[in-house]
Amino acid sequence: MNKRNKVKHLNREKGHRDALINNMITSLFKYERIESTQAKLKVVRSHAEKIITRAKRNLATDIAPAVALHNKREVLKRIKDRNIVTKLFEDIAVRYASTNGGYTRILKMINRASDNSEVGILELTNRKDRPTLIKEIKDKREAISDSKKEKAAAPAPAKKEKAPKKEAAPKAKAAKKPAAPKKAVKKAAPKKKK
């Protein structure tokens, strides 16, 4: 019987399963489309939709800063890449502001030839096309490299000069003491048997 067992194990231990799901969610938000087996996609879909709903909570105008920070930290438990979290809160959540649920869809493909497993595509319903995504990624990289160049070109702040170290007075060489003679250790005589 499988009563009250809601977790799909995916033939993995808990740590491995969590890492797999987190990585797939990160890839989904980065590329807005991933391909995998149907079983994995169904599990990832439920987690991804909950994360998008959490990100949409920050769109409210009257939200307290502490609550907004809490929402980001909860998402950071699943997605470790801060750039993806920024994209989620500033871009993806805004796209789905007027939508209640149904942020993703699973498209079925032909079964995989090697093991005949059911394969599919999980994608965001309001996703950007590939050339637009690639252009955005290139622009971000250029902006980061430009800011690094500006930092490198800017003069470094003056460092405080350290006081010169005090020189220690030369020590007089102590005369070597002759080593003490080793004491002879007496061996105990073997006991006689009675």
Short mmCIF file of C-alpha atoms in Angstrom, two decimals:
data_model
loop_
_atom_site.label_atom_id
_atom_site.label_comp_id
_atom_site.label_asym_id
_atom_site.label_seq_id
_atom_site.Cartn_x
_atom_site.Cartn_y
_atom_site.Cartn_z
CA MET A 1 0.00 0.00 0.00
CA ASN A 2 1.15 3.50 -0.80
CA LYS A 3 -1.06 5.52 1.53
CA ARG A 4 -0.14 9.14 2.27
CA ASN A 5 3.09 8.80 0.31
CA LYS A 6 3.18 11.94 -1.79
CA VAL A 7 6.92 12.15 -2.54
CA LYS A 8 8.03 10.94 -5.94
CA HIS A 9 11.36 9.27 -5.17
CA LEU A 10 12.71 9.14 -8.76
CA ASN A 11 14.94 6.20 -7.69
CA ARG A 12 17.23 8.55 -5.74
CA GLU A 13 18.17 9.30 -2.16
CA LYS A 14 16.79 12.51 -0.66
CA GLY A 15 19.96 14.58 -1.07
CA HIS A 16 20.47 13.50 -4.65
CA ARG A 17 16.81 14.05 -5.48
CA ASP A 18 16.79 17.56 -3.98
CA ALA A 19 19.96 18.51 -5.87
CA LEU A 20 18.48 17.19 -9.11
CA ILE A 21 15.26 19.17 -8.66
CA ASN A 22 17.10 22.37 -7.68
CA ASN A 23 19.39 22.15 -10.72
CA MET A 24 16.50 21.51 -13.08
CA ILE A 25 14.52 24.45 -11.66
CA THR A 26 17.56 26.70 -12.07
CA SER A 27 17.97 25.58 -15.69
CA LEU A 28 14.27 26.09 -16.35
CA PHE A 29 14.39 29.72 -15.20
CA LYS A 30 17.69 30.35 -16.98
CA TYR A 31 16.79 28.91 -20.40
CA GLU A 32 12.97 28.97 -19.93
CA ARG A 33 12.80 25.47 -21.43
CA ILE A 34 14.30 22.10 -20.44
CA GLU A 35 14.08 18.57 -21.78
CA SER A 36 13.98 15.44 -19.60
CA THR A 37 11.86 12.41 -18.74
CA GLN A 38 8.17 12.86 -18.00
CA ALA A 39 8.50 11.71 -14.38
CA LYS A 40 11.19 14.27 -13.55
CA LEU A 41 9.36 17.06 -15.38
CA LYS A 42 6.15 16.48 -13.43
CA VAL A 43 8.01 16.78 -10.13
CA VAL A 44 9.99 19.85 -11.23
CA ARG A 45 6.87 21.52 -12.58
CA SER A 46 5.12 21.55 -9.21
CA HIS A 47 8.17 23.03 -7.46
CA ALA A 48 8.74 25.63 -10.19
CA GLU A 49 5.15 26.87 -10.11
CA LYS A 50 5.29 27.32 -6.33
CA ILE A 51 8.50 29.33 -6.68
CA ILE A 52 6.94 31.61 -9.32
CA THR A 53 3.96 32.18 -7.04
CA ARG A 54 6.35 33.07 -4.20
CA ALA A 55 8.14 35.55 -6.49
CA LYS A 56 4.83 37.13 -7.49
CA ARG A 57 4.13 38.02 -3.85
CA ASN A 58 6.87 40.66 -4.05
CA LEU A 59 4.96 42.52 -6.78
CA ALA A 60 2.43 43.86 -4.24
CA THR A 61 2.93 47.56 -3.54
CA ASP A 62 2.13 47.42 0.16
CA ILE A 63 4.51 44.54 1.01
CA ALA A 64 6.78 45.01 4.00
CA PRO A 65 10.55 44.94 3.27
CA ALA A 66 11.01 42.09 5.76
CA VAL A 67 8.43 39.97 3.93
CA ALA A 68 10.03 40.72 0.54
CA LEU A 69 13.41 39.68 1.89
CA HIS A 70 11.89 36.52 3.37
CA ASN A 71 10.42 35.59 -0.02
CA LYS A 72 13.81 36.00 -1.70
CA ARG A 73 15.52 33.90 0.95
CA GLU A 74 12.94 31.14 0.59
CA VAL A 75 13.58 31.06 -3.16
CA LEU A 76 17.36 31.08 -2.57
CA LYS A 77 16.96 27.79 -0.70
CA ARG A 78 16.09 26.17 -4.02
CA ILE A 79 17.97 28.32 -6.55
CA LYS A 80 21.60 28.98 -5.63
CA ASP A 81 22.42 31.33 -8.54
CA ARG A 82 21.68 34.94 -7.52
CA ASN A 83 21.46 36.11 -11.16
CA ILE A 84 18.66 33.62 -11.82
CA VAL A 85 16.84 34.74 -8.65
CA THR A 86 17.08 38.35 -9.83
CA LYS A 87 15.70 37.35 -13.23
CA LEU A 88 12.88 35.46 -11.53
CA PHE A 89 11.79 38.36 -9.34
CA GLU A 90 12.29 41.17 -11.86
CA ASP A 91 11.36 39.53 -15.17
CA ILE A 92 9.50 36.22 -14.89
CA ALA A 93 7.23 37.23 -11.98
CA VAL A 94 6.25 40.43 -13.83
CA ARG A 95 5.27 38.42 -16.92
CA TYR A 96 2.84 36.33 -14.85
CA ALA A 97 1.50 39.18 -12.69
CA SER A 98 -2.03 38.80 -14.06
CA THR A 99 -2.00 34.98 -14.27
CA ASN A 100 -3.09 32.67 -11.47
CA GLY A 101 -1.27 29.38 -11.98
CA GLY A 102 -0.44 27.52 -15.16
CA TYR A 103 2.96 29.14 -15.60
CA THR A 104 4.51 26.07 -17.25
CA ARG A 105 3.52 23.35 -19.67
CA ILE A 106 4.83 19.89 -20.49
CA LEU A 107 5.05 18.86 -24.15
CA LYS A 108 5.38 15.16 -24.92
CA MET A 109 8.01 13.90 -27.35
CA ILE A 110 8.71 10.52 -28.88
CA ASN A 111 10.08 7.91 -26.47
CA ARG A 112 13.86 7.80 -26.15
CA ALA A 113 15.41 5.18 -28.39
CA SER A 114 17.94 3.81 -25.90
CA ASP A 115 15.62 2.88 -23.02
CA ASN A 116 12.15 3.71 -24.42
CA SER A 117 11.47 6.16 -21.59
CA GLU A 118 8.88 8.88 -22.01
CA VAL A 119 10.60 12.17 -22.77
CA GLY A 120 9.18 15.67 -22.79
CA ILE A 121 9.85 19.39 -22.70
CA LEU A 122 8.99 21.62 -19.75
CA GLU A 123 8.74 25.28 -20.69
CA LEU A 124 7.33 28.54 -19.40
CA THR A 125 4.09 29.50 -21.15
CA ASN A 126 5.20 33.13 -21.67
CA ARG A 127 8.76 32.37 -22.60
CA LYS A 128 11.12 34.46 -24.67
CA ASP A 129 12.52 33.07 -27.89
CA ARG A 130 16.08 31.77 -28.00
CA PRO A 131 17.75 34.69 -29.85
CA THR A 132 16.33 37.17 -27.34
CA LEU A 133 17.61 35.10 -24.40
CA ILE A 134 21.07 34.80 -25.93
CA LYS A 135 21.20 38.55 -26.58
CA GLU A 136 20.23 39.30 -22.96
CA ILE A 137 22.93 36.95 -21.63
CA LYS A 138 25.58 38.59 -23.86
CA ASP A 139 24.51 42.07 -22.75
CA LYS A 140 24.80 41.08 -19.08
CA ARG A 141 28.26 39.61 -19.66
CA GLU A 142 29.42 42.78 -21.41
CA ALA A 143 28.05 44.96 -18.62
CA ILE A 144 29.86 42.89 -16.01
CA SER A 145 33.14 42.93 -17.96
CA ASP A 146 32.84 46.72 -18.47
CA SER A 147 32.34 47.29 -14.76
CA LYS A 148 35.37 45.10 -13.99
CA LYS A 149 37.48 47.10 -16.45
CA GLU A 150 36.36 50.38 -14.84
CA LYS A 151 37.30 49.09 -11.41
CA ALA A 152 40.70 47.98 -12.68
CA ALA A 153 41.32 51.34 -14.40
CA ALA A 154 40.33 53.38 -11.35
CA PRO A 155 43.26 54.33 -9.11
CA ALA A 156 43.61 52.13 -6.09
CA PRO A 157 42.96 53.84 -2.75
CA ALA A 158 46.10 54.87 -0.92
CA LYS A 159 47.16 52.35 1.67
CA LYS A 160 48.24 53.37 5.11
CA GLU A 161 51.95 53.08 5.62
CA LYS A 162 52.96 50.76 8.36
CA ALA A 163 55.44 51.85 10.99
CA PRO A 164 58.89 50.39 10.43
CA LYS A 165 59.58 47.27 12.40
CA LYS A 166 61.88 47.57 15.34
CA GLU A 167 65.09 45.70 14.93
CA ALA A 168 65.91 43.29 17.69
CA ALA A 169 69.24 43.71 19.42
CA PRO A 170 71.79 41.14 18.28
CA LYS A 171 71.92 38.25 20.69
CA ALA A 172 75.23 37.07 22.02
CA LYS A 173 75.91 33.54 21.04
CA ALA A 174 75.68 31.35 24.06
CA ALA A 175 78.43 28.84 24.54
CA LYS A 176 77.25 25.33 23.96
CA LYS A 177 77.00 23.29 27.10
CA PRO A 178 78.48 19.86 26.90
CA ALA A 179 75.87 17.18 26.72
CA ALA A 180 75.28 15.28 29.92
CA PRO A 181 76.63 11.75 29.82
CA LYS A 182 73.99 9.11 29.30
CA LYS A 183 73.21 7.03 32.31
CA ALA A 184 73.58 3.33 31.93
CA VAL A 185 70.30 1.56 32.40
CA LYS A 186 70.54 -1.64 34.39
CA LYS A 187 68.57 -4.51 33.04
CA ALA A 188 66.63 -6.55 35.54
CA ALA A 189 67.77 -10.12 35.91
CA PRO A 190 65.32 -12.72 34.68
CA LYS A 191 63.31 -14.36 37.42
CA LYS A 192 64.02 -17.94 38.21
CA LYS A 193 61.29 -20.46 37.89
CA LYS A 194 60.43 -22.39 41.04
#
